[in-house]
Amino acid sequence: LNIVLGDDAVPRASTRNILAIAREIVARQGEWKPAMRRELEDVQRRALGLWAPMTRATHWNRVARLTTGNPADYYTKDSGEGLKVAASEEDIKGTSPLLVPPGEIVHIYSKNGQRMASLVNHRWPGFRQVEVSRHMFRDHSKDAIMSALRDTLAVRQCQRATPRWMDAPPIGPVLCAVCGYSVAWASSSDNPLEQSRELRHCYACGRIVCVGCSSNRMTLPEFGINSLVRVCEHCYVNSAGKFRFGEKGCLPKQQ
């Protein structure tokens, strides 16, 4: 029995998938090269300003100067969900033998912040593409897998679903549900694509929040989440009446 956690890139690192993602990177140079060039220019601009602290107001005003006056006009590109690459049948021809995880495979994934598990085999379509994400290598660590297994068991025991996570608008600014500013206000870059990297969800209410309004961490045992997870300022303050804080995090108050 093998465990594959989330976007773990190691079991997906077949010759077929690597060739597919390499071809995709080359084919999309016209998209990522200008974005990378712009981010380097933004970092240089901020360095010349002695790395002044970023605030919500300064970010919004700077974006407004780059548009006709309405910052919302600046965010016109699809925020995206990262690069998804599917391998074609042509990738199989002429390559080395396909290496896949042996035996039965348990795939652990997240749904609205809760850990779920499904029994799959090596033919599952999810293993035929590389999901580029911030967790693609961390998901292969022993600590991450053990923590995910414990949370999966806790979720099955509690049998209570978390609130549905809010979807980001495909076009336009992605605003924090707490402060009302762009989720990318703390970033050095003004690139509209920066929103997809800075977007966060509160595990307690499911709303979209920025990094500044979701700096607190707590456990949510009522949802089977025993690891410390991100929560917004509203849920963190409101939790005082529902939970008690102890050495192991936030625990339900005893009746």
GROMACS .gro file of C-alpha atoms in nm:
model
  255
    1LEU     CA    1   0.000   0.000   0.000
    2ASN     CA    2   0.140   0.340  -0.104
    3ILE     CA    3   0.040   0.688   0.011
    4VAL     CA    4   0.038   0.982  -0.230
    5LEU     CA    5  -0.035   1.316  -0.068
    6GLY     CA    6  -0.194   1.598  -0.264
    7ASP     CA    7   0.027   1.742  -0.538
    8ASP     CA    8   0.332   1.529  -0.456
    9ALA     CA    9   0.550   1.559  -0.767
   10VAL     CA   10   0.772   1.255  -0.699
   11PRO     CA   11   0.525   0.976  -0.801
   12ARG     CA   12   0.426   1.189  -1.102
   13ALA     CA   13   0.786   1.241  -1.219
   14SER     CA   14   0.767   0.999  -1.510
   15THR     CA   15   0.953   1.065  -1.836
   16ARG     CA   16   0.621   1.125  -2.005
   17ASN     CA   17   0.509   1.394  -1.761
   18ILE     CA   18   0.850   1.564  -1.745
   19LEU     CA   19   0.866   1.592  -2.124
   20ALA     CA   20   0.512   1.726  -2.130
   21ILE     CA   21   0.577   2.000  -1.878
   22ALA     CA   22   0.907   2.094  -2.047
   23ARG     CA   23   0.725   2.135  -2.378
   24GLU     CA   24   0.454   2.341  -2.208
   25ILE     CA   25   0.711   2.576  -2.052
   26VAL     CA   26   0.876   2.638  -2.389
   27ALA     CA   27   0.540   2.687  -2.562
   28ARG     CA   28   0.428   2.947  -2.307
   29GLN     CA   29   0.739   3.165  -2.304
   30GLY     CA   30   0.533   3.454  -2.430
   31GLU     CA   31   0.331   3.441  -2.106
   32TRP     CA   32   0.585   3.379  -1.831
   33LYS     CA   33   0.881   3.579  -1.963
   34PRO     CA   34   0.705   3.919  -1.953
   35ALA     CA   35   0.562   3.836  -1.611
   36MET     CA   36   0.905   3.741  -1.476
   37ARG     CA   37   1.063   4.053  -1.626
   38ARG     CA   38   0.799   4.270  -1.467
   39GLU     CA   39   0.843   4.111  -1.125
   40LEU     CA   40   1.220   4.172  -1.138
   41GLU     CA   41   1.156   4.536  -1.225
   42ASP     CA   42   0.912   4.567  -0.933
   43VAL     CA   43   1.165   4.418  -0.689
   44GLN     CA   44   1.432   4.658  -0.818
   45ARG     CA   45   1.193   4.952  -0.777
   46ARG     CA   46   1.119   4.857  -0.419
   47ALA     CA   47   1.490   4.807  -0.344
   48LEU     CA   48   1.562   5.160  -0.468
   49GLY     CA   49   1.299   5.278  -0.222
   50LEU     CA   50   1.501   5.125   0.064
   51TRP     CA   51   1.255   4.837   0.087
   52ALA     CA   52   0.979   5.051   0.232
   53PRO     CA   53   0.707   4.853   0.411
   54MET     CA   54   0.406   4.763   0.197
   55THR     CA   55   0.065   4.881   0.312
   56ARG     CA   56  -0.283   4.828   0.173
   57ALA     CA   57  -0.329   5.195   0.086
   58THR     CA   58   0.006   5.240  -0.092
   59HIS     CA   59  -0.053   4.927  -0.300
   60TRP     CA   60  -0.400   5.040  -0.406
   61ASN     CA   61  -0.279   5.392  -0.490
   62ARG     CA   62   0.015   5.259  -0.693
   63VAL     CA   63  -0.213   5.032  -0.895
   64ALA     CA   64  -0.453   5.323  -0.953
   65ARG     CA   65  -0.171   5.527  -1.110
   66LEU     CA   66  -0.112   5.250  -1.365
   67THR     CA   67  -0.474   5.257  -1.482
   68THR     CA   68  -0.739   5.513  -1.572
   69GLY     CA   69  -0.800   5.572  -1.205
   70ASN     CA   70  -0.995   5.257  -1.120
   71PRO     CA   71  -0.763   4.992  -0.968
   72ALA     CA   72  -1.012   4.722  -1.063
   73ASP     CA   73  -0.931   4.785  -1.431
   74TYR     CA   74  -0.575   4.675  -1.367
   75TYR     CA   75  -0.663   4.316  -1.285
   76THR     CA   76  -0.788   4.195  -1.620
   77LYS     CA   77  -0.616   3.858  -1.654
   78ASP     CA   78  -0.740   3.522  -1.537
   79SER     CA   79  -0.601   3.460  -1.189
   80GLY     CA   80  -0.551   3.093  -1.278
   81GLU     CA   81  -0.487   2.793  -1.056
   82GLY     CA   82  -0.131   2.712  -1.156
   83LEU     CA   83   0.007   2.526  -1.457
   84LYS     CA   84  -0.167   2.197  -1.531
   85VAL     CA   85   0.004   1.972  -1.782
   86ALA     CA   86  -0.158   1.660  -1.927
   87ALA     CA   87   0.061   1.414  -2.111
   88SER     CA   88  -0.042   1.303  -2.459
   89GLU     CA   89   0.005   0.963  -2.618
   90GLU     CA   90   0.294   1.104  -2.822
   91ASP     CA   91   0.496   1.152  -2.504
   92ILE     CA   92   0.495   0.777  -2.443
   93LYS     CA   93   0.653   0.686  -2.776
   94GLY     CA   94   1.031   0.662  -2.775
   95THR     CA   95   1.068   0.715  -2.402
   96SER     CA   96   1.196   0.482  -2.132
   97PRO     CA   97   0.955   0.234  -1.965
   98LEU     CA   98   0.682   0.403  -1.766
   99LEU     CA   99   0.752   0.398  -1.391
  100VAL     CA  100   0.447   0.411  -1.165
  101PRO     CA  101   0.381   0.359  -0.792
  102PRO     CA  102   0.331  -0.015  -0.734
  103GLY     CA  103   0.035  -0.186  -0.573
  104GLU     CA  104  -0.270  -0.014  -0.432
  105ILE     CA  105  -0.243   0.363  -0.384
  106VAL     CA  106  -0.423   0.583  -0.132
  107HIS     CA  107  -0.445   0.941  -0.258
  108ILE     CA  108  -0.496   1.201   0.016
  109TYR     CA  109  -0.641   1.531  -0.102
  110SER     CA  110  -0.808   1.839   0.043
  111LYS     CA  111  -1.168   1.945  -0.005
  112ASN     CA  112  -1.262   2.280   0.148
  113GLY     CA  113  -0.970   2.241   0.388
  114GLN     CA  114  -1.058   1.890   0.509
  115ARG     CA  115  -0.841   1.588   0.434
  116MET     CA  116  -1.004   1.314   0.227
  117ALA     CA  117  -0.868   0.981   0.102
  118SER     CA  118  -0.950   0.766  -0.199
  119LEU     CA  119  -0.818   0.432  -0.320
  120VAL     CA  120  -0.678   0.465  -0.674
  121ASN     CA  121  -0.442   0.281  -0.908
  122HIS     CA  122  -0.158   0.395  -1.132
  123ARG     CA  123  -0.400   0.451  -1.422
  124TRP     CA  124  -0.577   0.730  -1.234
  125PRO     CA  125  -0.573   1.043  -1.460
  126GLY     CA  126  -0.433   1.252  -1.176
  127PHE     CA  127  -0.100   1.072  -1.211
  128ARG     CA  128  -0.074   1.167  -1.579
  129GLN     CA  129  -0.004   1.533  -1.513
  130VAL     CA  130   0.224   1.743  -1.295
  131GLU     CA  131   0.040   1.995  -1.080
  132VAL     CA  132   0.270   2.292  -1.023
  133SER     CA  133   0.200   2.422  -0.674
  134ARG     CA  134   0.377   2.542  -0.364
  135HIS     CA  135   0.321   2.201  -0.201
  136MET     CA  136   0.446   1.976  -0.482
  137PHE     CA  137   0.769   1.880  -0.301
  138ARG     CA  138   0.667   1.935   0.061
  139ASP     CA  139   0.384   1.682   0.016
  140HIS     CA  140   0.648   1.409  -0.025
  141SER     CA  141   0.788   1.456   0.327
  142LYS     CA  142   0.722   1.202   0.602
  143ASP     CA  143   0.595   1.466   0.845
  144ALA     CA  144   0.343   1.601   0.594
  145ILE     CA  145   0.211   1.253   0.514
  146MET     CA  146   0.176   1.151   0.881
  147SER     CA  147  -0.004   1.476   0.963
  148ALA     CA  148  -0.238   1.425   0.667
  149LEU     CA  149  -0.317   1.068   0.776
  150ARG     CA  150  -0.408   1.184   1.126
  151ASP     CA  151  -0.631   1.461   0.989
  152THR     CA  152  -0.800   1.222   0.746
  153LEU     CA  153  -0.890   0.987   1.032
  154ALA     CA  154  -1.017   1.279   1.242
  155VAL     CA  155  -1.235   1.407   0.956
  156ARG     CA  156  -1.396   1.064   0.913
  157GLN     CA  157  -1.469   1.047   1.284
  158CYS     CA  158  -1.623   1.394   1.316
  159GLN     CA  159  -1.841   1.365   1.001
  160ARG     CA  160  -1.896   1.741   0.981
  161ALA     CA  161  -1.811   1.934   0.666
  162THR     CA  162  -1.636   2.269   0.664
  163PRO     CA  163  -1.799   2.567   0.490
  164ARG     CA  164  -1.754   2.567   0.111
  165TRP     CA  165  -1.447   2.764   0.006
  166MET     CA  166  -1.523   3.081  -0.185
  167ASP     CA  167  -1.426   3.083  -0.553
  168ALA     CA  168  -1.201   3.358  -0.684
  169PRO     CA  169  -1.338   3.565  -0.973
  170PRO     CA  170  -1.178   3.457  -1.304
  171ILE     CA  171  -1.131   3.821  -1.410
  172GLY     CA  172  -1.088   4.128  -1.195
  173PRO     CA  173  -0.941   4.202  -0.854
  174VAL     CA  174  -0.946   3.935  -0.584
  175LEU     CA  175  -1.036   4.118  -0.264
  176CYS     CA  176  -0.985   4.011   0.095
  177ALA     CA  177  -1.313   3.942   0.277
  178VAL     CA  178  -1.179   4.109   0.593
  179CYS     CA  179  -0.999   4.429   0.488
  180GLY     CA  180  -1.149   4.468   0.141
  181TYR     CA  181  -0.815   4.527  -0.034
  182SER     CA  182  -0.643   4.317  -0.300
  183VAL     CA  183  -0.499   3.994  -0.162
  184ALA     CA  184  -0.167   4.092  -0.326
  185TRP     CA  185  -0.129   4.421  -0.137
  186ALA     CA  186   0.175   4.293   0.060
  187SER     CA  187   0.361   4.173  -0.252
  188SER     CA  188   0.652   4.362  -0.401
  189SER     CA  189   0.516   4.302  -0.751
  190ASP     CA  190   0.214   4.465  -0.914
  191ASN     CA  191   0.174   4.178  -1.159
  192PRO     CA  192  -0.197   4.081  -1.181
  193LEU     CA  193  -0.092   3.714  -1.173
  194GLU     CA  194   0.046   3.775  -0.824
  195GLN     CA  195  -0.310   3.742  -0.695
  196SER     CA  196  -0.314   3.368  -0.764
  197ARG     CA  197  -0.001   3.321  -0.550
  198GLU     CA  198  -0.118   3.541  -0.264
  199LEU     CA  199  -0.474   3.408  -0.246
  200ARG     CA  200  -0.556   3.231   0.082
  201HIS     CA  201  -0.868   3.080   0.236
  202CYS     CA  202  -0.981   3.083   0.597
  203TYR     CA  203  -1.026   2.720   0.705
  204ALA     CA  204  -1.304   2.816   0.949
  205CYS     CA  205  -1.538   3.019   0.724
  206GLY     CA  206  -1.405   2.946   0.373
  207ARG     CA  207  -1.373   3.312   0.270
  208ILE     CA  208  -1.085   3.452   0.064
  209VAL     CA  209  -0.841   3.651   0.276
  210CYS     CA  210  -0.503   3.818   0.239
  211VAL     CA  211  -0.188   3.719   0.425
  212GLY     CA  212  -0.214   4.012   0.666
  213CYS     CA  213  -0.569   3.927   0.773
  214SER     CA  214  -0.498   3.555   0.820
  215SER     CA  215  -0.174   3.544   1.018
  216ASN     CA  216  -0.327   3.344   1.304
  217ARG     CA  217  -0.322   2.965   1.323
  218MET     CA  218  -0.546   2.735   1.523
  219THR     CA  219  -0.683   2.383   1.520
  220LEU     CA  220  -1.047   2.319   1.427
  221PRO     CA  221  -1.138   1.989   1.598
  222GLU     CA  222  -1.508   2.038   1.526
  223PHE     CA  223  -1.418   1.986   1.158
  224GLY     CA  224  -1.162   1.712   1.222
  225ILE     CA  225  -0.867   1.949   1.161
  226ASN     CA  226  -0.613   1.886   1.438
  227SER     CA  227  -0.322   2.060   1.264
  228LEU     CA  228  -0.266   2.433   1.300
  229VAL     CA  229  -0.431   2.597   0.999
  230ARG     CA  230  -0.488   2.951   0.873
  231VAL     CA  231  -0.792   3.141   1.000
  232CYS     CA  232  -0.904   3.498   0.937
  233GLU     CA  233  -0.910   3.768   1.202
  234HIS     CA  234  -1.289   3.746   1.239
  235CYS     CA  235  -1.294   3.372   1.304
  236TYR     CA  236  -0.993   3.393   1.536
  237VAL     CA  237  -1.159   3.656   1.756
  238ASN     CA  238  -1.501   3.487   1.747
  239SER     CA  239  -1.345   3.153   1.847
  240ALA     CA  240  -1.293   3.277   2.204
  241GLY     CA  241  -1.651   3.186   2.295
  242LYS     CA  242  -1.641   2.840   2.134
  243PHE     CA  243  -1.293   2.714   2.219
  244ARG     CA  244  -1.033   2.717   2.492
  245PHE     CA  245  -0.665   2.758   2.415
  246GLY     CA  246  -0.420   2.502   2.550
  247GLU     CA  247  -0.072   2.368   2.488
  248LYS     CA  248  -0.195   2.157   2.194
  249GLY     CA  249  -0.383   2.441   2.025
  250CYS     CA  250  -0.749   2.532   2.023
  251LEU     CA  251  -0.973   2.271   2.189
  252PRO     CA  252  -1.353   2.259   2.234
  253LYS     CA  253  -1.475   2.394   2.564
  254GLN     CA  254  -1.590   2.130   2.807
  255GLN     CA  255  -1.961   2.135   2.875
   0.00000   0.00000   0.00000
